[in-house]
Amino acid sequence: PKAPTAPTPTAPKPAPSSEPTTTVAASGGFVPPNCTKCGGQILGPALDAMGGKFHPECFTCCICGLPITEVDFAIVEGKQAHEACRPKPECVKCKQPIAGMILTALNAKWHETCFVCIKCEKPLAHQKFFIEEDDSGNEVPLCEKCTPKPEPCFSCGQPVDRGIVALDATWHPACFVCGHCKSALDGPFFPKDKIPYCSKECYLAAM
């Protein structure tokens, strides 16, 4: 008779684990991403937004807490929010909330329809405008037509933005010169018929 043989030892099978496992597809080696909010694996549809990936139900509004399903959403203090939940700034002119497009100008926020010339009320949104101070010292917008035109230079006739006021007239600094020798005037002068002269000699020479 054959001698008895001992059974071949086998390694014990591991007990089933309740922890989630990462399944790697044999064809492409795909590893499901983790949700930026809850940290769980995203085995179904994933939202790629705000620099992370989310379960659709985890991509929620920072104000009302409900999922965001719209393609266009607002960002409030670096977090996503429903456009409808976004705090609305107040228009500096009409003092009403701005629900749509916000126009920012003169260090304030406006409805596009409220940003008009302070004198003729011509719409100025996306247009060239000029700035003037009102009686309270606040900056207000003006259209080109309503903007006060600079005084012309008494000598050359061209507009003067920053000049010299003398002899009841406005001058470019470069135009305010002696009427005889044409030297620049930066001190006392001798006037005659609204023409300045740098010295008594030039004054007499022009007579």
Short mmCIF file of C-alpha atoms in Angstrom, two decimals:
data_model
loop_
_atom_site.label_atom_id
_atom_site.label_comp_id
_atom_site.label_asym_id
_atom_site.label_seq_id
_atom_site.Cartn_x
_atom_site.Cartn_y
_atom_site.Cartn_z
CA PRO A 1 0.00 0.00 0.00
CA LYS A 2 1.07 3.61 -0.66
CA ALA A 3 2.41 5.68 2.21
CA PRO A 4 0.02 8.40 3.34
CA THR A 5 0.85 11.88 2.12
CA ALA A 6 0.28 15.15 3.94
CA PRO A 7 -2.06 17.67 2.32
CA THR A 8 -0.36 20.46 0.42
CA PRO A 9 -0.61 23.70 2.46
CA THR A 10 -2.36 26.59 0.74
CA ALA A 11 -2.23 30.30 1.62
CA PRO A 12 -5.37 31.57 3.32
CA LYS A 13 -7.62 33.73 1.17
CA PRO A 14 -7.88 37.32 2.34
CA ALA A 15 -11.14 38.37 3.88
CA PRO A 16 -13.28 40.58 1.68
CA SER A 17 -12.69 44.27 2.40
CA SER A 18 -15.37 46.89 2.77
CA GLU A 19 -12.97 49.66 1.66
CA PRO A 20 -13.48 51.03 -1.89
CA THR A 21 -10.93 49.88 -4.36
CA THR A 22 -9.53 51.53 -7.43
CA THR A 23 -10.42 49.70 -10.59
CA VAL A 24 -7.86 50.04 -13.36
CA ALA A 25 -9.12 49.36 -16.85
CA ALA A 26 -6.89 46.81 -18.51
CA SER A 27 -7.07 48.54 -21.86
CA GLY A 28 -6.10 52.11 -20.95
CA GLY A 29 -4.99 52.11 -17.33
CA PHE A 30 -7.65 54.71 -16.41
CA VAL A 31 -7.89 55.65 -12.75
CA PRO A 32 -11.16 57.35 -11.77
CA PRO A 33 -10.50 60.84 -10.39
CA ASN A 34 -11.41 61.90 -6.89
CA CYS A 35 -14.04 64.57 -6.29
CA THR A 36 -12.51 67.85 -5.15
CA LYS A 37 -15.30 68.40 -2.63
CA CYS A 38 -16.09 65.02 -1.07
CA GLY A 39 -12.90 63.16 -1.97
CA GLY A 40 -14.78 60.14 -3.33
CA GLN A 41 -14.08 58.51 -6.66
CA ILE A 42 -16.05 59.79 -9.61
CA LEU A 43 -17.24 56.66 -11.40
CA GLY A 44 -19.87 58.42 -13.48
CA PRO A 45 -20.10 61.88 -15.08
CA ALA A 46 -17.58 64.40 -13.78
CA LEU A 47 -17.64 68.18 -13.81
CA ASP A 48 -14.33 69.83 -14.58
CA ALA A 49 -14.48 73.36 -13.12
CA MET A 50 -12.71 75.82 -10.82
CA GLY A 51 -9.47 73.86 -11.19
CA GLY A 52 -10.95 70.61 -9.89
CA LYS A 53 -13.25 67.70 -10.68
CA PHE A 54 -16.63 67.19 -9.02
CA HIS A 55 -19.55 64.83 -8.81
CA PRO A 56 -22.42 66.78 -10.40
CA GLU A 57 -24.20 66.83 -7.04
CA CYS A 58 -21.04 68.09 -5.28
CA PHE A 59 -20.60 71.19 -7.46
CA THR A 60 -22.79 73.42 -5.33
CA CYS A 61 -23.50 77.12 -4.93
CA CYS A 62 -21.55 78.72 -2.10
CA ILE A 63 -24.58 80.83 -1.18
CA CYS A 64 -27.67 78.58 -1.38
CA GLY A 65 -25.87 75.21 -1.28
CA LEU A 66 -27.81 73.70 -4.19
CA PRO A 67 -26.07 72.02 -7.16
CA ILE A 68 -25.12 74.28 -10.04
CA THR A 69 -26.42 72.89 -13.32
CA GLU A 70 -25.99 75.98 -15.49
CA VAL A 71 -23.04 76.28 -17.86
CA ASP A 72 -22.59 79.95 -16.88
CA PHE A 73 -22.12 80.53 -13.17
CA ALA A 74 -20.87 83.37 -11.03
CA ILE A 75 -17.74 83.50 -8.89
CA VAL A 76 -18.15 85.11 -5.47
CA GLU A 77 -14.99 85.57 -3.39
CA GLY A 78 -13.26 82.80 -5.33
CA LYS A 79 -16.13 80.30 -5.03
CA GLN A 80 -18.80 79.22 -7.49
CA ALA A 81 -22.37 80.44 -7.16
CA HIS A 82 -25.61 80.55 -9.09
CA GLU A 83 -25.84 83.71 -11.14
CA ALA A 84 -29.21 84.34 -9.48
CA CYS A 85 -27.60 84.10 -6.01
CA ARG A 86 -24.74 86.49 -6.78
CA PRO A 87 -24.97 89.68 -4.69
CA LYS A 88 -25.98 92.54 -6.97
CA PRO A 89 -23.96 95.78 -6.73
CA GLU A 90 -25.83 99.07 -6.51
CA CYS A 91 -25.79 101.55 -9.40
CA VAL A 92 -24.19 104.79 -8.25
CA LYS A 93 -26.75 106.87 -10.15
CA CYS A 94 -30.17 105.23 -9.64
CA LYS A 95 -29.24 103.34 -6.44
CA GLN A 96 -30.92 100.16 -7.78
CA PRO A 97 -29.26 96.69 -7.92
CA ILE A 98 -27.48 95.85 -11.16
CA ALA A 99 -28.74 92.45 -12.28
CA GLY A 100 -27.19 92.36 -15.76
CA MET A 101 -24.08 93.87 -17.31
CA ILE A 102 -22.08 96.01 -14.88
CA LEU A 103 -20.28 99.08 -16.19
CA THR A 104 -17.37 100.22 -14.04
CA ALA A 105 -16.20 103.83 -14.47
CA LEU A 106 -15.10 106.74 -12.29
CA ASN A 107 -14.46 104.32 -9.40
CA ALA A 108 -18.12 103.32 -9.33
CA LYS A 109 -20.55 100.80 -10.83
CA TRP A 110 -23.38 101.74 -13.17
CA HIS A 111 -26.20 100.28 -15.21
CA GLU A 112 -25.14 100.78 -18.82
CA THR A 113 -28.32 102.82 -19.36
CA CYS A 114 -27.47 105.07 -16.38
CA PHE A 115 -23.99 106.02 -17.60
CA VAL A 116 -24.91 109.16 -19.55
CA CYS A 117 -23.62 112.69 -20.05
CA ILE A 118 -24.42 114.73 -16.95
CA LYS A 119 -25.62 117.65 -19.12
CA CYS A 120 -27.38 116.28 -22.21
CA GLU A 121 -27.91 112.65 -21.03
CA LYS A 122 -26.35 111.19 -24.16
CA PRO A 123 -25.53 107.47 -23.53
CA LEU A 124 -21.81 107.04 -22.90
CA ALA A 125 -21.46 103.27 -22.33
CA HIS A 126 -18.50 102.04 -24.40
CA GLN A 127 -18.01 105.59 -25.74
CA LYS A 128 -15.30 108.20 -25.30
CA PHE A 129 -16.16 110.54 -22.45
CA PHE A 130 -14.65 113.40 -20.47
CA ILE A 131 -14.63 114.05 -16.73
CA GLU A 132 -15.77 117.08 -14.79
CA GLU A 133 -16.36 117.75 -11.10
CA ASP A 134 -19.85 118.63 -9.97
CA ASP A 135 -20.71 121.12 -7.22
CA SER A 136 -20.07 118.43 -4.58
CA GLY A 137 -16.61 117.62 -5.92
CA ASN A 138 -17.70 114.30 -7.43
CA GLU A 139 -16.38 113.23 -10.84
CA VAL A 140 -19.15 113.06 -13.46
CA PRO A 141 -19.07 112.04 -17.14
CA LEU A 142 -19.49 114.44 -20.05
CA CYS A 143 -19.80 113.82 -23.77
CA GLU A 144 -17.38 115.57 -26.08
CA LYS A 145 -19.99 118.08 -27.23
CA CYS A 146 -20.78 119.21 -23.67
CA THR A 147 -17.15 119.40 -22.53
CA PRO A 148 -15.97 122.99 -22.04
CA LYS A 149 -13.46 123.89 -24.71
CA PRO A 150 -10.04 125.18 -23.58
CA GLU A 151 -9.33 128.87 -24.01
CA PRO A 152 -7.35 129.71 -27.17
CA CYS A 153 -3.85 131.06 -26.80
CA PHE A 154 -3.77 134.84 -27.38
CA SER A 155 -0.62 134.45 -29.44
CA CYS A 156 -1.08 131.33 -31.60
CA GLY A 157 -4.82 130.73 -31.30
CA GLN A 158 -4.47 127.06 -30.34
CA PRO A 159 -6.28 125.59 -27.29
CA VAL A 160 -4.47 125.92 -23.97
CA ASP A 161 -4.76 123.07 -21.47
CA ARG A 162 -2.31 124.51 -18.95
CA GLY A 163 -1.08 127.99 -19.59
CA ILE A 164 -0.38 131.47 -18.32
CA VAL A 165 -3.07 134.04 -17.66
CA ALA A 166 -1.78 137.56 -18.18
CA LEU A 167 -3.02 140.81 -19.71
CA ASP A 168 -6.60 139.47 -19.58
CA ALA A 169 -5.67 136.62 -21.89
CA THR A 170 -4.45 133.01 -21.83
CA TRP A 171 -1.08 132.00 -23.28
CA HIS A 172 0.93 128.86 -23.86
CA PRO A 173 4.08 129.19 -21.74
CA ALA A 174 6.14 128.93 -24.92
CA CYS A 175 4.09 131.72 -26.52
CA PHE A 176 4.42 134.17 -23.65
CA VAL A 177 7.52 135.95 -24.89
CA CYS A 178 8.78 139.47 -25.34
CA GLY A 179 6.98 141.17 -28.21
CA HIS A 180 10.28 142.59 -29.52
CA CYS A 181 13.21 140.22 -28.84
CA LYS A 182 11.07 137.09 -28.38
CA SER A 183 12.89 136.03 -25.20
CA ALA A 184 10.89 133.99 -22.66
CA LEU A 185 9.21 135.98 -19.91
CA ASP A 186 9.56 134.57 -16.40
CA GLY A 187 9.49 137.76 -14.37
CA PRO A 188 8.31 141.38 -14.50
CA PHE A 189 7.47 142.75 -17.93
CA PHE A 190 6.30 145.96 -19.57
CA PRO A 191 2.88 145.72 -21.24
CA LYS A 192 1.64 147.75 -24.17
CA ASP A 193 -1.57 147.04 -26.12
CA LYS A 194 -1.75 143.55 -24.52
CA ILE A 195 1.78 142.75 -25.71
CA PRO A 196 4.44 142.08 -23.04
CA TYR A 197 8.03 143.32 -23.31
CA CYS A 198 10.93 142.02 -21.27
CA SER A 199 12.67 145.37 -20.72
CA LYS A 200 12.25 149.06 -21.06
CA GLU A 201 14.57 148.97 -24.06
CA CYS A 202 12.36 146.48 -25.92
CA TYR A 203 9.30 148.44 -24.89
CA LEU A 204 10.72 151.64 -26.36
CA ALA A 205 12.03 149.83 -29.45
CA ALA A 206 8.54 148.65 -30.28
CA MET A 207 7.06 152.14 -30.19
#
